[in-house]
Short mmCIF file of C-alpha atoms in Angstrom, two decimals:
data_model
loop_
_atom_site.label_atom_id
_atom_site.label_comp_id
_atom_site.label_asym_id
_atom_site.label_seq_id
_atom_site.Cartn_x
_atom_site.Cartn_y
_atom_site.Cartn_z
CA UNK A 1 88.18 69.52 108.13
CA UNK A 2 85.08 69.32 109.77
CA UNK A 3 83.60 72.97 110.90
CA UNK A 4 83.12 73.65 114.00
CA UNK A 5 80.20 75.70 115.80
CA UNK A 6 82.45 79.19 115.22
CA UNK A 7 83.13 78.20 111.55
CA UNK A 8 81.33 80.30 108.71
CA UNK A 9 80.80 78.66 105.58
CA UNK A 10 82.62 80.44 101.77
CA UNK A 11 80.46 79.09 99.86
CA UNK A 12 80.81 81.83 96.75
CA UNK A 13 83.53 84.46 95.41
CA UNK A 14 83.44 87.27 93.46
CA UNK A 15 86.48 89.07 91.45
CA UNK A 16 87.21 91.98 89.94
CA UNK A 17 90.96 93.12 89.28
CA UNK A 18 93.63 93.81 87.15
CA UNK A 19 94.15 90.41 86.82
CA UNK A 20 91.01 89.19 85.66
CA UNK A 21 87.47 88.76 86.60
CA UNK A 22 85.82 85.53 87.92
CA UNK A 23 87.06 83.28 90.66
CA UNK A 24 88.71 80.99 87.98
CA UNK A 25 90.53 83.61 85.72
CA UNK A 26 92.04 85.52 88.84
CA UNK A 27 93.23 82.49 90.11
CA UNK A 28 94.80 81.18 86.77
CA UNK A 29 96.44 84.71 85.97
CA UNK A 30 97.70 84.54 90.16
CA UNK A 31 99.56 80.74 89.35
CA UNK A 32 101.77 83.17 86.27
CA UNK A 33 102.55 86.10 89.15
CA UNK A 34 101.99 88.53 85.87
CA UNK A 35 102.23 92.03 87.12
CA UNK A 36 99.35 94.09 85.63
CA UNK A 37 101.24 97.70 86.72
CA UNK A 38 101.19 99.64 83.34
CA UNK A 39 101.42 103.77 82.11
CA UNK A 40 97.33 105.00 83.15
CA UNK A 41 96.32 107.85 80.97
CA UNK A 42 94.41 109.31 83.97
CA UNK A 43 97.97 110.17 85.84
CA UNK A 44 99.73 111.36 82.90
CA UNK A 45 102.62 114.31 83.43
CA UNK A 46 102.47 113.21 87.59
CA UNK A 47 105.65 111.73 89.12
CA UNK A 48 103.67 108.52 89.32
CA UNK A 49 102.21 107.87 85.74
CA UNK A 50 101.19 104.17 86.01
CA UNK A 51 99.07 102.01 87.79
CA UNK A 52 97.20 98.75 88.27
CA UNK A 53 93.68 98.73 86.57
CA UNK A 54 90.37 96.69 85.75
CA UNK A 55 91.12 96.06 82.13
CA UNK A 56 87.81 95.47 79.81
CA UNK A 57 85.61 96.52 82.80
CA UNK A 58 82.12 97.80 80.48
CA UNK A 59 79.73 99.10 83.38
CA UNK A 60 77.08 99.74 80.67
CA UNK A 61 77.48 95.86 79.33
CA UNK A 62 77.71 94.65 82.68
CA UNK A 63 74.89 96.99 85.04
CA UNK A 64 73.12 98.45 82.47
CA UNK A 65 73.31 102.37 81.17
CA UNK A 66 70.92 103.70 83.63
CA UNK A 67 72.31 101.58 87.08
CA UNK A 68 76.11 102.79 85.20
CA UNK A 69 75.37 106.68 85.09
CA UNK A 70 74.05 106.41 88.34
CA UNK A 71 76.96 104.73 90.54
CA UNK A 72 80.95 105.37 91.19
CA UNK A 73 83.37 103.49 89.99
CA UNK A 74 84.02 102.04 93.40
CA UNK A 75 80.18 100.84 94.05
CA UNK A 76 80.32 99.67 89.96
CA UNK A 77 82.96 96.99 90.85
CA UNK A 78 81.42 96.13 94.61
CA UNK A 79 77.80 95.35 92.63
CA UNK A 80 79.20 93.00 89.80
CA UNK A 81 81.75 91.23 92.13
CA UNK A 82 78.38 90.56 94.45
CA UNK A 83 76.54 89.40 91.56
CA UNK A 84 79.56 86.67 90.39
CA UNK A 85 79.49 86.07 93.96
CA UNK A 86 75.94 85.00 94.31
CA UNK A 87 76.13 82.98 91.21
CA UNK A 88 78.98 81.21 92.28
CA UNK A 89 77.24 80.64 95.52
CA UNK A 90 74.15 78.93 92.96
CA UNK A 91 71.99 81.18 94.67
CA UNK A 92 68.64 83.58 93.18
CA UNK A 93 67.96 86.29 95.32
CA UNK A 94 64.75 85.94 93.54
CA UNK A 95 63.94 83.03 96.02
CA UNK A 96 65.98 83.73 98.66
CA UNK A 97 64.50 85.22 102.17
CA UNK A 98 66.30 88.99 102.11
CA UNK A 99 65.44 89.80 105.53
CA UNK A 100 68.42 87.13 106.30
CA UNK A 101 70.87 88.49 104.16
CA UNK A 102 73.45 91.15 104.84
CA UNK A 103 75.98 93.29 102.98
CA UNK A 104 79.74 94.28 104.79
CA UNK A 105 82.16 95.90 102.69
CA UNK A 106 85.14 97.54 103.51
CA UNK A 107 85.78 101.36 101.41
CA UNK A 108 88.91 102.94 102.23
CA UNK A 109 89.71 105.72 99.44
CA UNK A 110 86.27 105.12 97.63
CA UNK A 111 87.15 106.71 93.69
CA UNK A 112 87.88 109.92 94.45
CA UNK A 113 86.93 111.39 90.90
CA UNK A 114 83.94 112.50 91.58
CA UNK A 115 84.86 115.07 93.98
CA UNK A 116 87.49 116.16 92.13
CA UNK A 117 84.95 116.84 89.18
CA UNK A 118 82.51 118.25 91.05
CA UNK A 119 84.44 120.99 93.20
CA UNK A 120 86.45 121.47 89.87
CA UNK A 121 82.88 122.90 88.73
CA UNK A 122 82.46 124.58 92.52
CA UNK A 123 85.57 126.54 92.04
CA UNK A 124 84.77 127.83 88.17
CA UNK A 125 81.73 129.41 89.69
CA UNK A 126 79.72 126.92 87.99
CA UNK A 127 77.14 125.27 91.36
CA UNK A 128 74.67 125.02 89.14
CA UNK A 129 76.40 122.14 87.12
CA UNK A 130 76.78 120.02 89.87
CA UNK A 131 75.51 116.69 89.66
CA UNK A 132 72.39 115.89 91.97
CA UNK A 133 73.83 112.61 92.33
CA UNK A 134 77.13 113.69 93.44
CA UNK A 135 76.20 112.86 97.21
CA UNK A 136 74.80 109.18 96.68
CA UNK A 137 77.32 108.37 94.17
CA UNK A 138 80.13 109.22 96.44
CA UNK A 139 79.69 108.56 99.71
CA UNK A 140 81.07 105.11 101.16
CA UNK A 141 78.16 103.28 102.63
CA UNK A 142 76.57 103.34 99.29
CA UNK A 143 78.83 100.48 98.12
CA UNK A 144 77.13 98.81 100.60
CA UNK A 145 73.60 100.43 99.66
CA UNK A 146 73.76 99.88 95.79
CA UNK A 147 75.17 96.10 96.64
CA UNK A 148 71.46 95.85 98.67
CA UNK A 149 69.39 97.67 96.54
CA UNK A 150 70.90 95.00 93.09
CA UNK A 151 70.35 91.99 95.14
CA UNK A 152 67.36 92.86 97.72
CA UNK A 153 69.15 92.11 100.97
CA UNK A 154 66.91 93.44 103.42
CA UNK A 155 69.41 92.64 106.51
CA UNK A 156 72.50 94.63 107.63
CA UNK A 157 73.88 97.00 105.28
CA UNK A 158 77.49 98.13 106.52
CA UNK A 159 80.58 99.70 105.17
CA UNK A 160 83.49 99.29 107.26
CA UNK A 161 86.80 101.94 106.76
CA UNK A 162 89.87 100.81 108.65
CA UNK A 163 92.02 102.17 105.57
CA UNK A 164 93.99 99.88 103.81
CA UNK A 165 92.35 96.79 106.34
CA UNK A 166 89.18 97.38 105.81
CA UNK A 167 88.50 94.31 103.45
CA UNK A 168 89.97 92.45 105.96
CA UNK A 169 87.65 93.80 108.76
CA UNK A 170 84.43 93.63 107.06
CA UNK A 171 84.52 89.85 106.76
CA UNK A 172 85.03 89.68 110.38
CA UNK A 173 82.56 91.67 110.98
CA UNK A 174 80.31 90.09 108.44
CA UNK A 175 81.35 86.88 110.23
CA UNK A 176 79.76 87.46 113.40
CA UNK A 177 76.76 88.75 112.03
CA UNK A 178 76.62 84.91 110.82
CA UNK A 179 77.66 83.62 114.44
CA UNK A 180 75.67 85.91 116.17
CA UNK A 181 72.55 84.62 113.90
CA UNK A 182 71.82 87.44 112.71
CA UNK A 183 72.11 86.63 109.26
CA UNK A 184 72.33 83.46 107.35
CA UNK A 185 74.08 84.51 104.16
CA UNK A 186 76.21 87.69 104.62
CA UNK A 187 78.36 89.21 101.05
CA UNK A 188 81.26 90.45 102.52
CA UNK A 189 84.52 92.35 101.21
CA UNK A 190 86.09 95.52 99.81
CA UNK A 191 86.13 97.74 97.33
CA UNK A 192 88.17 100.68 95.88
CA UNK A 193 89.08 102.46 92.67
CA UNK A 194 92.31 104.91 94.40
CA UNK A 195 93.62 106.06 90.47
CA UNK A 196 92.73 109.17 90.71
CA UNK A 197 95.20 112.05 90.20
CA UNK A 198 94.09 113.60 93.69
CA UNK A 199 95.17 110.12 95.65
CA UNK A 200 98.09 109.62 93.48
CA UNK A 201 99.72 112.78 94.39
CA UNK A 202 98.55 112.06 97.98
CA UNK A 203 100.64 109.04 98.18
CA UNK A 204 103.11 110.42 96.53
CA UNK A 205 103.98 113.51 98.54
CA UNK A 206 103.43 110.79 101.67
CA UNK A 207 106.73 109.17 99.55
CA UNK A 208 104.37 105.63 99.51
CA UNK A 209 104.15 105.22 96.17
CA UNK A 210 107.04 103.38 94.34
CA UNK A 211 108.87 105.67 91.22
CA UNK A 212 109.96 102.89 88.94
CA UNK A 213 108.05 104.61 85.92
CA UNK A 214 111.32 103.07 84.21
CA UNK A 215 109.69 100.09 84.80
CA UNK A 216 106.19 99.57 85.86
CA UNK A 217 105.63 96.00 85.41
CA UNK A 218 108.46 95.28 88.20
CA UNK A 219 107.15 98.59 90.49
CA UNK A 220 105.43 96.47 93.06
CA UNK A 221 107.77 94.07 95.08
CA UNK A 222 106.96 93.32 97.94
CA UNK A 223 110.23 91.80 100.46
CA UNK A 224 112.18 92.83 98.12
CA UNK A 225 115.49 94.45 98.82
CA UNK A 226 115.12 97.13 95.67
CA UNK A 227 111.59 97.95 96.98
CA UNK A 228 110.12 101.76 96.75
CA UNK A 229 106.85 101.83 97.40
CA UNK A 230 103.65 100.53 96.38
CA UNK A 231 101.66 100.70 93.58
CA UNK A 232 98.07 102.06 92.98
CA UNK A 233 95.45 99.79 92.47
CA UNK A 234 91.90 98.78 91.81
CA UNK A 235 88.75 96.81 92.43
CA UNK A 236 86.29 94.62 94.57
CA UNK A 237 86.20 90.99 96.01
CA UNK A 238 83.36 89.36 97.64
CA UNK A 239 82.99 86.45 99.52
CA UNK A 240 79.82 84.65 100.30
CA UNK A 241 79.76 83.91 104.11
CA UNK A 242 77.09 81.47 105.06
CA UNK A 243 76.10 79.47 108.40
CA UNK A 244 77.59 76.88 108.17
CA UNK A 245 74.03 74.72 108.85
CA UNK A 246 72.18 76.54 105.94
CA UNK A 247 74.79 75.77 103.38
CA UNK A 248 74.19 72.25 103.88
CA UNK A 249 70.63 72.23 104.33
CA UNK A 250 70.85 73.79 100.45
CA UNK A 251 73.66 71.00 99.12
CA UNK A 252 75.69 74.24 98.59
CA UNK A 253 79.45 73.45 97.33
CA UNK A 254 81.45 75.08 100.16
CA UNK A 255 84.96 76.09 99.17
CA UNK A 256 86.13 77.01 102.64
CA UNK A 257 85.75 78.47 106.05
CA UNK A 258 86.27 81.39 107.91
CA UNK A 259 87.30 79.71 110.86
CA UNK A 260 88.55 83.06 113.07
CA UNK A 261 89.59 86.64 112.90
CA UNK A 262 91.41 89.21 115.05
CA UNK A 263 92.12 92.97 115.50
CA UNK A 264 95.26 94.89 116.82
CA UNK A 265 96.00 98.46 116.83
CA UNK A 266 99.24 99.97 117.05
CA UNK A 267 99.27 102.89 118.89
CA UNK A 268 102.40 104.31 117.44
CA UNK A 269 102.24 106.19 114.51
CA UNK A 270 99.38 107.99 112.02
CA UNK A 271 101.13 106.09 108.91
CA UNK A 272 103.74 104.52 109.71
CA UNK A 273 103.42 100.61 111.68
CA UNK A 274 104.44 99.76 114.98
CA UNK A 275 108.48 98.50 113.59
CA UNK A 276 108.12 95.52 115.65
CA UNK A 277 104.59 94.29 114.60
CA UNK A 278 103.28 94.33 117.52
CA UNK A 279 99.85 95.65 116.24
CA UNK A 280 99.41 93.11 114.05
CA UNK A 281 101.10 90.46 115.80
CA UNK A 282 98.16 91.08 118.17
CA UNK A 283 95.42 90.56 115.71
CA UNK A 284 96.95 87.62 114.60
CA UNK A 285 97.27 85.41 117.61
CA UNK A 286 93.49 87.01 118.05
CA UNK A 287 92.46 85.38 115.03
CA UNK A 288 94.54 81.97 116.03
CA UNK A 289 92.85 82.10 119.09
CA UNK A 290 89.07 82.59 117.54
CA UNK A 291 90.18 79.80 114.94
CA UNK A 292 91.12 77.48 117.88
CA UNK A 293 94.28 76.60 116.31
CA UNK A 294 98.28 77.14 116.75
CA UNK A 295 100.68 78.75 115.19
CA UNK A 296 102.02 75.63 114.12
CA UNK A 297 99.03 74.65 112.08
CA UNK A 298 99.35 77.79 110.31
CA UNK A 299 100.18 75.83 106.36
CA UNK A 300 100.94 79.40 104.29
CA UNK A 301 100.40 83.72 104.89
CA UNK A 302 98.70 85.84 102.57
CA UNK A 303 100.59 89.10 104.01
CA UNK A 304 99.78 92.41 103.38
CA UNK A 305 103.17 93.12 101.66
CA UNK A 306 102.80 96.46 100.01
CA UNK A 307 106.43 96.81 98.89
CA UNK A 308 106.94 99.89 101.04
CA UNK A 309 110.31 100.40 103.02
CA UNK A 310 108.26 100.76 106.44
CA UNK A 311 105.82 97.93 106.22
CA UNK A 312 107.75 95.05 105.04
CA UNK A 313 109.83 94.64 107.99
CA UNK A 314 107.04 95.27 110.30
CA UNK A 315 105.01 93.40 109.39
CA UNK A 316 108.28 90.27 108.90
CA UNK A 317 108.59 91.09 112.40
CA UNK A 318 105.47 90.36 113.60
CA UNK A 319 104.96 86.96 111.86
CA UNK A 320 108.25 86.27 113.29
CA UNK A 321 106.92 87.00 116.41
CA UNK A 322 103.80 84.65 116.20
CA UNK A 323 105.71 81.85 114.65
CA UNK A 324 108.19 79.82 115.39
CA UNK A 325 109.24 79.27 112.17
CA UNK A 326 106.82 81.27 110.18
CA UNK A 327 105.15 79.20 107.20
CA UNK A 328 105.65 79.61 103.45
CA UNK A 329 104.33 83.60 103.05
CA UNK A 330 102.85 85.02 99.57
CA UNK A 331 102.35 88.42 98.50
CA UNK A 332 99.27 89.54 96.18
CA UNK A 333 99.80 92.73 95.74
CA UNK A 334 103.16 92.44 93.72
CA UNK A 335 100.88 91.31 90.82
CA UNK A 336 97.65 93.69 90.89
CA UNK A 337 99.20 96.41 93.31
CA UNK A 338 97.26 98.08 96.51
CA UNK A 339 93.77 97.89 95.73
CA UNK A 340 93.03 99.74 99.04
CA UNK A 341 89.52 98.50 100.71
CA UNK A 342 89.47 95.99 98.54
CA UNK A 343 93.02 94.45 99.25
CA UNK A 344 92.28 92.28 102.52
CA UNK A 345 89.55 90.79 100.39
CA UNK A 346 90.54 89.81 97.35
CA UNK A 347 93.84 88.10 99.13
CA UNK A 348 91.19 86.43 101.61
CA UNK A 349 89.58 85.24 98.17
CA UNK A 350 92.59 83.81 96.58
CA UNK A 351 93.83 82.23 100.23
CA UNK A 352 90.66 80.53 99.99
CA UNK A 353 91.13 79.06 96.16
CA UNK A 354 94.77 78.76 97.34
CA UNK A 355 93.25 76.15 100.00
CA UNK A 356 91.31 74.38 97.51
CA UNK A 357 93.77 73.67 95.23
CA UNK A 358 96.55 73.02 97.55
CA UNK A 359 98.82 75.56 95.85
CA UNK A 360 100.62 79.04 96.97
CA UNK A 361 100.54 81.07 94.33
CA UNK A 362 104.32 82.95 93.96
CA UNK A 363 105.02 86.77 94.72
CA UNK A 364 106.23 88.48 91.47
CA UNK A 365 109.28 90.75 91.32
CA UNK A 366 111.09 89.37 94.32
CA UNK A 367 114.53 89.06 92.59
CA UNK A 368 116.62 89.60 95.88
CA UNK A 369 115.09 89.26 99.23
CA UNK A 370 115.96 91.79 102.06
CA UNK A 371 117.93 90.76 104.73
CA UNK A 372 116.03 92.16 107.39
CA UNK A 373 112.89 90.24 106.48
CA UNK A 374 113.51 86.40 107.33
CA UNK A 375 110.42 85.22 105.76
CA UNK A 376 109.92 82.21 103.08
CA UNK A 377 108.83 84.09 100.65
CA UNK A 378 107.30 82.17 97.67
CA UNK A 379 108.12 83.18 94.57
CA UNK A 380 109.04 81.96 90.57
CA UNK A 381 106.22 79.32 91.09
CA UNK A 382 103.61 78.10 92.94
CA UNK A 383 104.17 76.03 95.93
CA UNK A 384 102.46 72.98 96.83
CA UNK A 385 101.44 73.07 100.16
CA UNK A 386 99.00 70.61 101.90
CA UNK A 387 98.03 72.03 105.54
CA UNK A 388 94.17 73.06 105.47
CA UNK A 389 95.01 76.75 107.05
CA UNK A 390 95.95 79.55 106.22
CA UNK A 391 96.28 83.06 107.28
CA UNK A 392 95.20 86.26 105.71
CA UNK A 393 96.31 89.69 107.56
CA UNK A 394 95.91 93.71 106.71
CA UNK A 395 97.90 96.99 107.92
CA UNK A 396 96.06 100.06 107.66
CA UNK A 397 96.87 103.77 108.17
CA UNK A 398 95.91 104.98 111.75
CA UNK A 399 97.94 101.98 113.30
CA UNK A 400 94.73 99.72 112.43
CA UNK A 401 95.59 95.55 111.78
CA UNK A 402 93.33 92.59 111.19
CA UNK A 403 93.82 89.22 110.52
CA UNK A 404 91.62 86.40 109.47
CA UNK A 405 92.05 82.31 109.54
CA UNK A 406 90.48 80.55 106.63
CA UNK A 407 90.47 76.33 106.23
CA UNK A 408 89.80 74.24 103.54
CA UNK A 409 86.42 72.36 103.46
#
């Protein structure tokens, strides 16, 4: 497809989940639909006693001791999915004009832990062994911040938080920084580490989490008629956005385009969605709009599928709304759970890769489909699907929706 003027150039990823890190390994473990949910150690004796986490993630091999003392878990996984995402980009910051480069990431729950360490200390009487660094390690722009500061991108530096969309809306807000010419190269996306004990039992008195502790491989099923909640989750993806001009003045290798994006809110509810859709229905005829394309053209959905009993069906409805007959829909999250921040752009990633190689990957767990949903839901294996568009789309606490339109290159 050739891009048009509004088009922003993907021309590099960056990964890390439960399911891998690296573009390629993601996408490879995503084609199997393995669930990564598993027993965490850190939410032992809690209702909820498993989770979805980075496996193998060594910030001191990775970042360095010093950089690895120094930052949360949640700006640890934002700075080395940047990094794989400038690589894969085959750029050097070294050479590259930072004054034209921003950073946009979304940060819903950030980590959490160290809070809950630090006011642990406050409320022993012990202030005076409180980390100095407990401000600028926890505090969500400096995902952003640390992201600049590693890669010396001396343009924008923004952290977005619409909750659980805020992956979603920092790429289209990274976007127009592009269009607007602000920026020529802008690494945009999410990150989150939400394990802690604290956020568990948050979720869990808010009856969002699912209780399968039976069985925590097949917790997180989205569509699914058996569904109870979601699953907690971790980690960062990064996309490289680039104008669309500069990536081929380079001979970069673009793997897709951010072609339009949209925003919705619902109005209704502090949790729970509009039960119609309409929020997000919004957003998504928005991003259609921005895209310049119909419904129609619309070749598979990335949804937001969380597996809760509130969400599903709103958000079915509001696909159903937009479409016609709504296209072949996927679900990420049943296979590395709710990564928070990070969810909108990880599944933007993977739509992206999913473009590129022509293939849905399936949604695991999704043994019986509820009634109420009426969605083609892909699932036992991928699905070959040839249409160069695709849609990605977030739900958020607060009512808050985005959607984004990516096309193959």
């Amino acid at each position: 497809m050739a891009p048009s003027h509004s088009m922003v150039a993907v021309t590099g990823l960056g990964l890390v989940t439960p399911a891998g890190s690296g573009a390629d390994a993601v996408w490879e473990h995503f084609l199997g639909a393995a669930p990564t949910a598993r027993p965490d150690p850190e939410l032992l004796g809690l209702n909820v006693d498993f989770s979805c986490r980075v496996a193998d993630f060594d910030p001191p091999a990775l970042l360095g001791g010093r950089l690895a003392r120094r930052l949360d878990r949640f700006s640890q996984l934002a700075v080395v999915a940047a990094r794989q995402a400038v690589a894969d980009a085959g750029l050097d910051p070294a050479h590259w004009d930072g004054t034209r480069v921003g950073v946009v990431l979304g940060v819903s729950a950030t980590s959490v832990q160290t809070h809950v360490v630090e006011y642990g200390r406050l409320a022993a009487g012990r202030a005076d062994r409180i980390s100095p660094l407990m401000i600028p390690r926890s505090i969500p722009n400096m995902a952003a911040g640390e992201v600049s500061l590693d890669l010396g991108a001396l343009g924008p530096g923004l952290v977005v938080s619409t909750a659980c969309a805020s992956g979603t809306s920092a790429l289209a807000l990274g976007s127009d920084l592009i269009r607007a010419g602000t920026c020529d190269l802008v690494l945009a996306g999410g990150t989150d580490s939400a394990r802690s004990a604290m956020t568990c039992v948050g979720f869990d008195r808010l009856g969002a989490l699912s209780r399968r502790r039976h069985d925590p491989a097949g917790a997180s099923r989205p569509f699914d008629a058996d569904r109870d909640g979601f699953v907690l989750g971790e980690g960062a993806g990064v996309l490289l956005l680039e104008r669309t001009d500069h990536a081929r003045a380079r001979g970069a290798r673009v793997r897709g385009y951010l072609a339009g994006h949209g925003a919705g809110g619902d109005a209704h509810h502090f949790t729970a969605p509009h039960p119609g859709g309409d929020g997000l229905a919004r957003a998504v005829r928005a991003a259609l709009a921005d895209a310049g394309l119909a419904p129609e053209e619309i070749g598979h959905v990335n949804a937001h599928g969380t597996g809760t009993t509130l969400n599903d069906p709103a958000e079915a409805a509001a696909l159903r709304q937009v479409f016609r007959r709504p296209p072949p829909v996927t679900a990420n999250k049943s296979v590395i759970g709710h990564t928070m921040g990070a969810a909108g752009a990880i599944e933007a990633a993977l739509t992206v890769l999913a473009l590129q190689q022509r293939l849905v990957p399936p949604t695991a767990n999704l043994d019986r489909l509820d009634d109420a949903i009426g969605l083609d839901v892909v699932t036992k294996a991928p699905r070959p699907v040839d249409a160069p568009s695709a849609l990605s789309v977030s739900c958020g606490f607060g009512g808050q929706n985005a959607a984004v339109v990516l096309t193959a290159a």
